[in-house]
Amino acid sequence: MTVLTPRIAAELAKEVYFVQNESTLPFFLARNELSASIDKKQKLTAQVGGRLIRTAKDGFGICAMGGKGYEKDLFLIFRGSTSANRNADWISNARIGVQFSKNGLPVHTGFNSIFKSMLPSIKEFIIANKDIQTIHCVGHSLGGAVATLAADWVKSQLKKTVKLYTFGAPKPGLMLFATNLTTKLEKKNIYRTYHASDPVPMIPVFPFVQPPLPGYGHFIPSNESILSAEAHDIGKYLTSVKESSWSELERRSPPYNAESMVEEWLKSKSPVTSSSHKIWQWINAGLIYVLKKIAGPLIVALQAGLMGILTITDLVAMLLKKGLDLLKAAGEWVRRLITKMMQAVGIRVVKQDEELTQEVIRGVLSKVMEKTNAEAKRAIQMIS
Amino acid sequence: MFQKQEEEVVLFSPMQGQITLNGKPVADARVERFLKWKDETGEKDSFSTDQNGQFKIPVKKDTVKLSTISKFVIAQEIRVYIDKEEYLIWTMGTGNKTRYGELGGKPINLRCELSDAMQRVEVDDGLLGTSCQWDSIEKK
């Protein structure tokens, strides 16, 4: 069974951006990993941009069968937006919503509509190529989110080995989607690569989460304390990974993704400040940690809540409140987390449980989400 | 750093060379350049070869607002028209926006034989298929 090396995966994710016309497609497909006969490949097209904005059709991804050494492999390679389709405003809040994927899981509305628009071409291609053993889904940025949805779909259809490689991808869906995908694909088949200082993988903010879950992907540390434009560039990703193996990249996992470190952080008495972008990632990790402790199977409620009865903030506040009131052990973690969140957004820390009403918790959460949003937005504006 | 910056970019570096068909220079042929970078439509302009099949395509620049969320990519195509025949001799997608950045320098003794098959040429930050050849790349 073949695994693409970090270099090859990053090269594919980069080079797909340069396929802007039908005429460049054969030269992309001339790569060693891809099969030489043109009829085995097909360009996918997608409707880019919002439903309200009329935009032109554009190539968005490529299906190809593998070449020598990858004979029974199917490649699904997606790219992010380019200057030629600059109206593809996927980053905007208006496009951030939740809808249910083909498999009934909560995913990002914008990414899902792009994926759905490409699905007929993917289906056609798969029908035409019967002997498929392994599927490689690859993409950078928006393309990485779409590749993730493609991996989810293709796994449920084909029951073959599906490998997912993403670089600097935004969060494709909610917790239930991420955990379900991780179980289905198996964690070892998810190669999510991201620079610590790339803001795109941070968005949209919680409750959107990154697969693998549990797990933390492949992390490239950075000494920069600020989020940077260059850190999102696919060229920079290629440079970062090209000499490494996946296991080398995995070894560099960030501290806030290890449960023991999250516990450590929640327990620490030192007050938090909002001066570093890392604080929002710690809070995010803390929130996931605590919700897993209190909700467990109840996490399904997160999905139910999306049916329109409650907002996400209401729902999370409700879960935290329940945890605080009903569960002795988990209640302690809820208290610690809320304290951290209050410090981070600069509001007076409430010590008494009686004061921590659902409304107060909801208020803290809103502030945290607002601040995280603002932080991510500031970073995005800086680079967009 | 927080502002969107306007930047002058080179969409196409100056190109000159000779066009031949079966080894013979092609005189008075129309050479059409197509560029796409800011929208899906793109822009076309045309030039022609002289009596010796020599052609010159000037530089093309633009001032754009760059974004990192959307990758800046230029699509370039060059076609040669002889009577009713159309020959694609150059198709490229490039993320490079500097003068002579497409090939990492200026191609020396560029010539394009229309009967040659298009080949993939390895370049940094781009994807190129062309039937043209050159002796060397002159780096700055």
Short mmCIF file of C-alpha atoms in Angstrom, two decimals:
data_model
loop_
_atom_site.label_atom_id
_atom_site.label_comp_id
_atom_site.label_asym_id
_atom_site.label_seq_id
_atom_site.Cartn_x
_atom_site.Cartn_y
_atom_site.Cartn_z
CA MET A 1 0.00 0.00 0.00
CA THR A 2 1.44 3.30 -1.04
CA VAL A 3 1.71 6.42 1.04
CA LEU A 4 2.63 9.65 -0.65
CA THR A 5 5.71 11.24 0.88
CA PRO A 6 5.27 14.69 2.40
CA ARG A 7 7.20 16.08 -0.56
CA ILE A 8 5.02 14.46 -3.22
CA ALA A 9 1.80 15.36 -1.42
CA ALA A 10 2.91 19.00 -1.07
CA GLU A 11 4.07 19.13 -4.69
CA LEU A 12 0.70 17.89 -5.90
CA ALA A 13 -1.13 20.36 -3.65
CA LYS A 14 1.01 23.15 -5.04
CA GLU A 15 1.09 22.19 -8.69
CA VAL A 16 -2.68 21.80 -8.99
CA TYR A 17 -2.88 25.60 -8.62
CA PHE A 18 -1.07 25.98 -11.92
CA VAL A 19 -3.61 23.98 -13.86
CA GLN A 20 -5.58 26.99 -14.99
CA ASN A 21 -6.52 25.79 -18.45
CA GLU A 22 -7.35 22.53 -20.15
CA SER A 23 -4.08 22.94 -22.01
CA THR A 24 -1.91 22.65 -18.88
CA LEU A 25 -3.67 19.53 -17.62
CA PRO A 26 -1.65 16.98 -19.65
CA PHE A 27 1.59 18.38 -18.23
CA PHE A 28 0.33 18.06 -14.68
CA LEU A 29 -0.65 14.50 -15.47
CA ALA A 30 2.81 13.86 -16.89
CA ARG A 31 4.08 13.67 -13.31
CA ASN A 32 5.56 10.28 -12.42
CA GLU A 33 2.95 9.47 -9.80
CA LEU A 34 0.11 9.95 -12.25
CA SER A 35 -0.76 7.77 -15.18
CA ALA A 36 0.25 8.91 -18.61
CA SER A 37 -2.90 8.22 -20.58
CA ILE A 38 -5.03 11.31 -20.72
CA ASP A 39 -8.38 9.54 -20.79
CA LYS A 40 -7.69 8.31 -17.29
CA LYS A 41 -7.85 11.84 -15.95
CA GLN A 42 -10.47 14.42 -15.86
CA LYS A 43 -10.61 17.94 -14.60
CA LEU A 44 -13.21 18.62 -11.97
CA THR A 45 -15.09 21.83 -12.07
CA ALA A 46 -16.78 23.62 -9.25
CA GLN A 47 -18.99 26.57 -8.81
CA VAL A 48 -16.90 28.95 -6.77
CA GLY A 49 -18.23 31.65 -4.52
CA GLY A 50 -21.49 32.28 -2.80
CA ARG A 51 -24.92 31.57 -4.04
CA LEU A 52 -25.56 35.26 -4.33
CA ILE A 53 -22.42 36.07 -6.25
CA ARG A 54 -22.40 35.01 -9.85
CA THR A 55 -18.97 33.69 -10.63
CA ALA A 56 -17.49 31.90 -13.55
CA LYS A 57 -16.94 28.18 -13.63
CA ASP A 58 -13.45 27.23 -12.73
CA GLY A 59 -11.26 24.19 -12.50
CA PHE A 60 -10.99 23.27 -8.91
CA GLY A 61 -9.61 19.83 -8.70
CA ILE A 62 -8.26 16.91 -10.64
CA CYS A 63 -9.08 13.19 -10.64
CA ALA A 64 -6.33 10.94 -11.87
CA MET A 65 -5.31 7.31 -11.73
CA GLY A 66 -1.81 6.59 -10.51
CA GLY A 67 1.23 5.89 -12.67
CA LYS A 68 4.07 3.45 -12.09
CA GLY A 69 4.17 2.33 -8.48
CA TYR A 70 0.66 3.70 -7.92
CA GLU A 71 -1.21 1.56 -10.44
CA LYS A 72 -4.41 1.01 -8.50
CA ASP A 73 -4.41 4.38 -6.81
CA LEU A 74 -6.95 7.10 -7.39
CA PHE A 75 -5.83 10.69 -6.81
CA LEU A 76 -8.31 13.42 -5.94
CA ILE A 77 -6.39 16.69 -5.83
CA PHE A 78 -8.02 20.02 -5.00
CA ARG A 79 -6.79 23.56 -4.99
CA GLY A 80 -7.75 26.65 -3.06
CA SER A 81 -8.90 29.91 -4.56
CA THR A 82 -6.72 31.82 -6.98
CA SER A 83 -6.49 35.41 -8.15
CA ALA A 84 -8.60 34.52 -11.17
CA ASN A 85 -11.53 33.55 -8.94
CA ARG A 86 -10.99 36.14 -6.28
CA ASN A 87 -14.69 36.40 -5.62
CA ALA A 88 -14.53 33.01 -4.02
CA ASP A 89 -15.12 34.60 -0.68
CA TRP A 90 -15.07 31.42 1.37
CA ILE A 91 -13.42 33.10 4.27
CA SER A 92 -16.28 35.46 4.96
CA ASN A 93 -18.56 34.91 7.91
CA ALA A 94 -21.59 34.86 5.70
CA ARG A 95 -20.43 31.58 4.26
CA ILE A 96 -19.78 29.97 7.61
CA GLY A 97 -22.69 27.80 8.52
CA VAL A 98 -23.36 24.20 9.11
CA GLN A 99 -25.13 21.73 6.90
CA PHE A 100 -25.21 17.98 6.83
CA SER A 101 -22.86 16.07 4.62
CA LYS A 102 -23.95 13.24 2.34
CA ASN A 103 -23.34 10.98 5.33
CA GLY A 104 -25.47 13.10 7.64
CA LEU A 105 -22.61 14.72 9.53
CA PRO A 106 -22.30 18.41 10.37
CA VAL A 107 -19.91 20.13 7.96
CA HIS A 108 -19.06 23.64 6.78
CA THR A 109 -21.73 24.92 4.40
CA GLY A 110 -19.39 26.70 2.00
CA PHE A 111 -16.92 23.86 1.67
CA ASN A 112 -19.71 21.36 1.35
CA SER A 113 -21.41 23.20 -1.51
CA ILE A 114 -18.13 23.39 -3.39
CA PHE A 115 -17.57 19.70 -2.84
CA LYS A 116 -21.12 18.81 -3.88
CA SER A 117 -20.75 20.75 -7.09
CA MET A 118 -17.77 18.58 -7.98
CA LEU A 119 -19.30 15.31 -6.91
CA PRO A 120 -20.90 14.35 -10.26
CA SER A 121 -17.50 14.56 -11.99
CA ILE A 122 -15.86 12.50 -9.27
CA LYS A 123 -18.59 9.86 -9.48
CA GLU A 124 -18.25 9.65 -13.24
CA PHE A 125 -14.53 9.21 -12.96
CA ILE A 126 -14.81 6.48 -10.35
CA ILE A 127 -17.36 4.58 -12.41
CA ALA A 128 -15.01 4.70 -15.38
CA ASN A 129 -12.09 3.37 -13.32
CA LYS A 130 -13.21 0.20 -11.62
CA ASP A 131 -9.98 -1.21 -10.25
CA ILE A 132 -9.23 1.18 -7.41
CA GLN A 133 -7.48 0.03 -4.23
CA THR A 134 -6.25 3.20 -2.54
CA ILE A 135 -7.51 6.75 -2.79
CA HIS A 136 -5.28 9.74 -2.09
CA CYS A 137 -7.13 12.97 -1.32
CA VAL A 138 -4.82 15.99 -1.40
CA GLY A 139 -5.27 19.72 -1.02
CA HIS A 140 -4.03 23.04 0.34
CA SER A 141 -6.13 25.72 2.06
CA LEU A 142 -9.75 25.58 0.85
CA GLY A 143 -8.61 22.65 -1.30
CA GLY A 144 -7.63 20.80 1.87
CA ALA A 145 -11.09 21.27 3.36
CA VAL A 146 -12.67 20.02 0.15
CA ALA A 147 -10.24 17.07 0.06
CA THR A 148 -11.40 16.20 3.59
CA LEU A 149 -15.04 16.11 2.52
CA ALA A 150 -14.04 14.08 -0.53
CA ALA A 151 -12.19 11.59 1.69
CA ASP A 152 -15.27 11.21 3.88
CA TRP A 153 -17.53 10.61 0.90
CA VAL A 154 -15.26 8.29 -1.03
CA LYS A 155 -14.58 6.14 2.05
CA SER A 156 -18.26 5.58 2.62
CA GLN A 157 -18.78 4.72 -1.05
CA LEU A 158 -15.81 2.53 -1.88
CA LYS A 159 -14.73 0.92 1.41
CA LYS A 160 -11.12 1.07 0.21
CA THR A 161 -8.10 2.60 1.90
CA VAL A 162 -8.45 6.36 1.82
CA LYS A 163 -5.53 8.61 2.67
CA LEU A 164 -5.99 12.29 3.29
CA TYR A 165 -3.20 14.85 3.01
CA THR A 166 -3.94 18.49 3.80
CA PHE A 167 -1.75 21.57 4.13
CA GLY A 168 -2.93 24.67 5.96
CA ALA A 169 -6.56 23.65 5.64
CA PRO A 170 -9.39 25.38 7.50
CA LYS A 171 -11.66 23.33 9.73
CA PRO A 172 -14.07 21.32 7.61
CA GLY A 173 -16.79 20.55 10.11
CA LEU A 174 -17.91 20.01 13.67
CA MET A 175 -16.70 17.55 16.26
CA LEU A 176 -19.02 14.77 15.22
CA PHE A 177 -17.73 14.97 11.66
CA ALA A 178 -14.10 15.00 12.79
CA THR A 179 -14.42 12.04 15.15
CA ASN A 180 -16.47 10.06 12.67
CA LEU A 181 -13.96 10.69 9.89
CA THR A 182 -11.05 9.74 12.16
CA THR A 183 -12.70 6.42 13.01
CA LYS A 184 -13.61 5.71 9.40
CA LEU A 185 -10.27 6.56 7.80
CA GLU A 186 -8.16 5.64 10.84
CA LYS A 187 -5.94 8.26 12.33
CA LYS A 188 -2.83 6.92 10.60
CA ASN A 189 -4.33 7.77 7.22
CA ILE A 190 -4.90 11.43 8.01
CA TYR A 191 -1.92 13.63 7.28
CA ARG A 192 -2.98 17.09 8.32
CA THR A 193 -0.02 19.43 8.09
CA TYR A 194 0.02 22.96 9.36
CA HIS A 195 2.40 25.71 10.38
CA ALA A 196 1.95 26.98 13.91
CA SER A 197 1.76 30.55 12.64
CA ASP A 198 -0.71 29.92 9.78
CA PRO A 199 -4.07 31.46 10.79
CA VAL A 200 -6.19 29.54 8.29
CA PRO A 201 -6.20 26.21 10.18
CA MET A 202 -7.60 28.15 13.16
CA ILE A 203 -10.79 29.06 11.36
CA PRO A 204 -13.71 28.84 11.60
CA VAL A 205 -13.51 29.01 15.38
CA PHE A 206 -14.91 26.38 17.71
CA PRO A 207 -17.14 24.35 17.53
CA PHE A 208 -15.52 23.70 14.17
CA VAL A 209 -12.63 21.32 14.77
CA GLN A 210 -9.86 19.69 12.80
CA PRO A 211 -9.59 15.99 12.10
CA PRO A 212 -7.97 13.76 13.14
CA LEU A 213 -9.88 13.82 16.40
CA PRO A 214 -8.59 12.54 18.72
CA GLY A 215 -5.20 13.36 17.28
CA TYR A 216 -3.39 16.43 16.22
CA GLY A 217 -2.01 16.05 12.75
CA HIS A 218 1.43 17.07 11.65
CA PHE A 219 2.59 20.26 13.13
CA ILE A 220 5.43 22.49 12.02
CA PRO A 221 6.56 24.68 14.88
CA SER A 222 7.45 28.29 14.44
CA ASN A 223 9.31 30.76 16.54
CA GLU A 224 7.17 33.63 15.37
CA SER A 225 4.70 34.71 17.98
CA ILE A 226 2.40 36.27 15.42
CA LEU A 227 0.37 34.72 12.68
CA SER A 228 1.91 35.39 9.31
CA ALA A 229 0.95 35.55 5.69
CA GLU A 230 3.88 33.54 4.44
CA ALA A 231 3.00 30.70 6.78
CA HIS A 232 -0.09 29.93 4.70
CA ASP A 233 1.66 29.77 1.35
CA ILE A 234 1.80 26.30 -0.21
CA GLY A 235 5.33 27.02 -1.39
CA LYS A 236 6.38 27.53 2.22
CA TYR A 237 4.71 24.26 3.17
CA LEU A 238 6.60 22.43 0.47
CA THR A 239 9.88 23.89 1.74
CA SER A 240 8.99 22.89 5.32
CA VAL A 241 8.14 19.27 4.59
CA LYS A 242 10.17 18.23 1.59
CA GLU A 243 13.08 16.73 3.49
CA SER A 244 10.94 15.09 6.18
CA SER A 245 9.04 11.88 6.64
CA TRP A 246 5.55 11.81 8.12
CA SER A 247 6.84 10.29 11.35
CA GLU A 248 9.38 13.08 11.71
CA LEU A 249 6.65 15.65 11.22
CA GLU A 250 4.37 13.91 13.68
CA ARG A 251 6.98 13.99 16.39
CA ARG A 252 6.81 17.76 16.49
CA SER A 253 3.28 17.92 17.86
CA PRO A 254 2.27 21.07 19.64
CA PRO A 255 1.91 21.02 23.42
CA TYR A 256 -1.70 22.15 23.50
CA ASN A 257 -2.79 19.02 21.74
CA ALA A 258 -1.49 16.58 24.33
CA GLU A 259 -4.18 15.89 26.91
CA SER A 260 -1.73 15.90 29.79
CA MET A 261 -0.50 19.33 28.72
CA VAL A 262 -4.04 20.64 28.46
CA GLU A 263 -4.74 19.38 31.97
CA GLU A 264 -1.53 20.97 33.11
CA TRP A 265 -2.54 24.26 31.55
CA LEU A 266 -6.02 24.17 33.05
CA LYS A 267 -4.58 23.43 36.49
CA SER A 268 -1.89 26.10 36.40
CA LYS A 269 -2.57 29.05 38.63
CA SER A 270 -0.76 31.65 36.56
CA PRO A 271 -3.22 34.03 34.94
CA VAL A 272 -3.52 34.03 31.18
CA THR A 273 -3.16 37.02 28.91
CA SER A 274 -4.55 37.57 25.48
CA SER A 275 -1.29 38.89 24.10
CA SER A 276 -0.31 35.70 22.31
CA HIS A 277 -2.35 33.95 19.64
CA LYS A 278 -1.51 30.70 21.35
CA ILE A 279 -3.94 31.50 24.16
CA TRP A 280 -6.92 30.96 21.86
CA GLN A 281 -5.56 27.60 20.81
CA TRP A 282 -5.14 26.62 24.46
CA ILE A 283 -8.70 27.68 25.22
CA ASN A 284 -9.93 25.79 22.21
CA ALA A 285 -8.06 22.68 23.34
CA GLY A 286 -9.36 23.17 26.89
CA LEU A 287 -12.93 23.46 25.67
CA ILE A 288 -12.66 20.27 23.65
CA TYR A 289 -11.06 18.49 26.60
CA VAL A 290 -13.76 19.56 29.03
CA LEU A 291 -16.64 18.91 26.64
CA LYS A 292 -15.37 15.42 26.00
CA LYS A 293 -15.29 14.82 29.76
CA ILE A 294 -18.80 16.01 30.41
CA ALA A 295 -20.64 15.28 27.24
CA GLY A 296 -19.22 12.01 25.97
CA PRO A 297 -22.07 10.43 24.07
CA LEU A 298 -24.09 13.55 24.72
CA ILE A 299 -21.96 15.21 22.10
CA VAL A 300 -24.73 14.11 19.78
CA ALA A 301 -26.67 16.94 21.33
CA LEU A 302 -24.33 19.30 19.58
CA GLN A 303 -25.73 18.02 16.35
CA ALA A 304 -29.33 18.22 17.50
CA GLY A 305 -28.75 21.78 18.59
CA LEU A 306 -27.88 22.73 15.09
CA MET A 307 -31.36 21.96 13.95
CA GLY A 308 -32.17 25.51 14.91
CA ILE A 309 -33.45 25.31 18.45
CA LEU A 310 -30.29 26.57 20.07
CA THR A 311 -27.26 28.44 18.91
CA ILE A 312 -23.93 26.74 19.32
CA THR A 313 -23.01 29.08 22.13
CA ASP A 314 -26.23 28.30 23.97
CA LEU A 315 -25.64 24.64 23.58
CA VAL A 316 -22.05 24.68 24.78
CA ALA A 317 -23.06 26.88 27.72
CA MET A 318 -25.79 24.42 28.57
CA LEU A 319 -23.38 21.49 28.47
CA LEU A 320 -20.84 23.29 30.63
CA LYS A 321 -23.52 24.23 33.14
CA LYS A 322 -24.75 20.65 33.29
CA GLY A 323 -21.19 19.46 33.82
CA LEU A 324 -20.69 21.96 36.58
CA ASP A 325 -23.87 21.03 38.40
CA LEU A 326 -24.12 17.32 37.89
CA LEU A 327 -20.64 15.93 37.66
CA LYS A 328 -18.27 16.26 40.53
CA ALA A 329 -15.03 15.39 38.76
CA ALA A 330 -15.79 17.13 35.48
CA GLY A 331 -17.23 20.12 37.31
CA GLU A 332 -13.77 20.96 38.59
CA TRP A 333 -12.48 21.12 34.99
CA VAL A 334 -15.37 23.30 33.90
CA ARG A 335 -14.55 25.72 36.72
CA ARG A 336 -10.88 25.84 35.73
CA LEU A 337 -11.71 26.38 32.06
CA ILE A 338 -14.17 29.17 32.75
CA THR A 339 -11.62 30.87 34.97
CA LYS A 340 -9.07 30.76 32.15
CA MET A 341 -11.61 32.08 29.68
CA MET A 342 -12.60 34.92 31.97
CA GLN A 343 -8.97 35.90 32.37
CA ALA A 344 -8.34 35.74 28.65
CA VAL A 345 -11.20 38.06 27.77
CA GLY A 346 -10.50 40.30 30.76
CA ILE A 347 -13.63 39.95 32.83
CA ARG A 348 -13.84 39.54 36.58
CA VAL A 349 -13.33 35.95 37.63
CA VAL A 350 -16.37 34.52 39.37
CA LYS A 351 -15.45 32.26 42.24
CA GLN A 352 -18.81 30.97 43.45
CA ASP A 353 -20.63 28.25 41.55
CA GLU A 354 -23.98 29.90 42.25
CA GLU A 355 -22.86 32.90 40.27
CA LEU A 356 -21.93 30.74 37.31
CA THR A 357 -25.35 30.59 35.77
CA GLN A 358 -25.86 29.33 32.26
CA GLU A 359 -26.35 32.94 31.23
CA VAL A 360 -23.00 33.98 32.70
CA ILE A 361 -21.24 31.03 31.06
CA ARG A 362 -22.92 31.90 27.82
CA GLY A 363 -21.65 35.45 28.11
CA VAL A 364 -18.09 34.30 28.68
CA LEU A 365 -18.27 31.93 25.74
CA SER A 366 -19.61 34.64 23.45
CA LYS A 367 -16.76 36.91 24.45
CA VAL A 368 -14.22 34.15 23.84
CA MET A 369 -15.68 33.38 20.44
CA GLU A 370 -15.84 37.04 19.58
CA LYS A 371 -12.20 37.53 20.56
CA THR A 372 -11.01 34.40 18.79
CA ASN A 373 -12.96 35.49 15.75
CA ALA A 374 -11.44 38.93 15.90
CA GLU A 375 -7.98 37.45 16.25
CA ALA A 376 -8.45 35.11 13.30
CA LYS A 377 -10.06 37.88 11.27
CA ARG A 378 -7.23 40.27 12.00
CA ALA A 379 -4.79 37.63 10.83
CA ILE A 380 -6.83 36.90 7.74
CA GLN A 381 -7.16 40.58 6.89
CA MET A 382 -3.47 40.93 7.29
CA ILE A 383 -2.88 38.31 4.68
CA SER A 384 -5.83 38.65 2.35
CA MET B 1 1.70 44.88 6.87
CA PHE B 2 -1.94 45.09 7.85
CA GLN B 3 -2.93 46.83 4.65
CA LYS B 4 -3.70 45.20 1.40
CA GLN B 5 -0.82 46.18 -0.76
CA GLU B 6 -0.83 47.10 -4.39
CA GLU B 7 2.08 45.61 -6.22
CA GLU B 8 3.37 45.78 -9.76
CA VAL B 9 3.63 42.32 -11.21
CA VAL B 10 5.07 40.93 -14.43
CA LEU B 11 2.43 38.78 -16.06
CA PHE B 12 4.60 37.81 -18.98
CA SER B 13 8.30 38.39 -19.49
CA PRO B 14 9.63 39.63 -22.82
CA MET B 15 10.04 36.75 -25.22
CA GLN B 16 11.79 36.56 -28.55
CA GLY B 17 12.68 33.67 -30.74
CA GLN B 18 12.22 31.90 -34.02
CA ILE B 19 9.31 29.84 -35.24
CA THR B 20 9.93 27.06 -37.73
CA LEU B 21 7.78 24.40 -39.33
CA ASN B 22 9.63 21.29 -40.46
CA GLY B 23 12.85 23.22 -40.08
CA LYS B 24 11.77 26.18 -42.25
CA PRO B 25 11.22 29.64 -40.75
CA VAL B 26 7.55 30.63 -40.73
CA ALA B 27 7.10 34.16 -42.07
CA ASP B 28 4.13 36.44 -41.31
CA ALA B 29 2.47 34.05 -38.91
CA ARG B 30 0.14 35.40 -36.25
CA VAL B 31 1.41 34.78 -32.73
CA GLU B 32 -1.33 35.14 -30.14
CA ARG B 33 -0.70 35.60 -26.45
CA PHE B 34 -3.41 34.78 -23.91
CA LEU B 35 -3.04 35.76 -20.26
CA LYS B 36 -5.40 35.13 -17.37
CA TRP B 37 -4.73 36.38 -13.85
CA LYS B 38 -7.45 38.57 -12.37
CA ASP B 39 -10.62 37.05 -13.77
CA GLU B 40 -11.81 34.05 -15.69
CA THR B 41 -11.92 35.83 -19.04
CA GLY B 42 -8.30 36.79 -19.51
CA GLU B 43 -6.83 38.97 -22.25
CA LYS B 44 -5.48 38.30 -25.69
CA ASP B 45 -3.10 40.21 -27.94
CA SER B 46 -1.41 39.35 -31.20
CA PHE B 47 2.00 39.75 -32.85
CA SER B 48 3.53 38.40 -36.00
CA THR B 49 6.71 36.78 -37.20
CA ASP B 50 9.02 38.55 -39.64
CA GLN B 51 10.49 37.11 -42.85
CA ASN B 52 12.92 34.97 -40.86
CA GLY B 53 10.25 33.60 -38.56
CA GLN B 54 11.47 35.80 -35.74
CA PHE B 55 8.93 37.02 -33.22
CA LYS B 56 9.01 39.41 -30.30
CA ILE B 57 6.42 39.50 -27.54
CA PRO B 58 6.78 42.46 -25.19
CA VAL B 59 6.53 42.39 -21.42
CA LYS B 60 3.05 42.58 -19.90
CA LYS B 61 2.57 44.08 -16.45
CA ASP B 62 -0.27 44.92 -14.15
CA THR B 63 -0.78 46.42 -10.72
CA VAL B 64 -2.70 44.09 -8.46
CA LYS B 65 -3.75 43.70 -4.86
CA LEU B 66 -2.17 40.53 -3.64
CA SER B 67 -3.78 38.08 -1.30
CA THR B 68 -2.32 35.06 0.35
CA ILE B 69 -5.59 33.34 0.95
CA SER B 70 -6.11 33.32 -2.79
CA LYS B 71 -2.97 32.26 -4.58
CA PHE B 72 -1.77 34.60 -7.30
CA VAL B 73 -1.51 32.51 -10.44
CA ILE B 74 -0.93 33.63 -14.02
CA ALA B 75 -2.05 31.44 -16.90
CA GLN B 76 -0.09 31.98 -20.12
CA GLU B 77 -0.75 30.50 -23.54
CA ILE B 78 0.91 31.18 -26.86
CA ARG B 79 -0.61 29.99 -30.11
CA VAL B 80 0.67 30.32 -33.63
CA TYR B 81 -1.76 30.57 -36.55
CA ILE B 82 -0.74 29.66 -40.08
CA ASP B 83 -3.65 29.84 -42.51
CA LYS B 84 -6.34 27.85 -40.73
CA GLU B 85 -3.91 25.81 -38.63
CA GLU B 86 -3.53 26.50 -34.94
CA TYR B 87 -0.44 25.45 -32.98
CA LEU B 88 -0.23 25.71 -29.21
CA ILE B 89 3.44 26.23 -28.41
CA TRP B 90 3.41 27.37 -24.79
CA THR B 91 1.03 26.78 -21.89
CA MET B 92 1.95 27.72 -18.40
CA GLY B 93 0.56 28.32 -14.95
CA THR B 94 2.97 30.28 -12.82
CA GLY B 95 3.04 31.81 -9.39
CA ASN B 96 6.12 33.83 -10.26
CA LYS B 97 5.48 37.48 -10.97
CA THR B 98 8.97 38.82 -11.59
CA ARG B 99 10.69 39.65 -14.87
CA TYR B 100 12.04 36.43 -16.39
CA GLY B 101 10.80 34.61 -13.31
CA GLU B 102 8.87 32.01 -15.31
CA LEU B 103 12.01 30.08 -16.22
CA GLY B 104 14.26 31.48 -13.52
CA GLY B 105 16.10 33.64 -16.04
CA LYS B 106 16.15 34.75 -19.66
CA PRO B 107 16.06 31.93 -22.22
CA ILE B 108 18.90 32.17 -24.75
CA ASN B 109 18.33 31.25 -28.39
CA LEU B 110 14.67 30.35 -27.99
CA ARG B 111 13.20 28.53 -30.95
CA CYS B 112 9.92 26.76 -31.49
CA GLU B 113 9.49 24.01 -34.04
CA LEU B 114 5.79 23.61 -34.71
CA SER B 115 6.05 19.92 -35.57
CA ASP B 116 7.65 19.12 -32.20
CA ALA B 117 5.53 17.60 -29.45
CA MET B 118 4.86 19.71 -26.38
CA GLN B 119 6.93 18.62 -23.38
CA ARG B 120 6.68 19.16 -19.67
CA VAL B 121 9.51 21.44 -18.53
CA GLU B 122 10.40 21.50 -14.83
CA VAL B 123 10.29 25.01 -13.39
CA ASP B 124 10.11 26.49 -9.90
CA ASP B 125 6.71 27.75 -8.82
CA GLY B 126 4.96 26.82 -12.02
CA LEU B 127 3.84 24.22 -14.52
CA LEU B 128 4.99 24.49 -18.13
CA GLY B 129 4.30 22.60 -21.32
CA THR B 130 6.00 23.81 -24.47
CA SER B 131 7.39 22.78 -27.83
CA CYS B 132 9.98 25.54 -27.66
CA GLN B 133 13.60 24.95 -26.74
CA TRP B 134 16.47 27.12 -25.61
CA ASP B 135 20.22 26.70 -25.17
CA SER B 136 20.51 28.05 -21.68
CA ILE B 137 18.93 30.27 -19.07
CA GLU B 138 20.75 33.52 -18.39
CA LYS B 139 20.47 34.29 -14.71
CA LYS B 140 20.78 37.82 -13.46
#
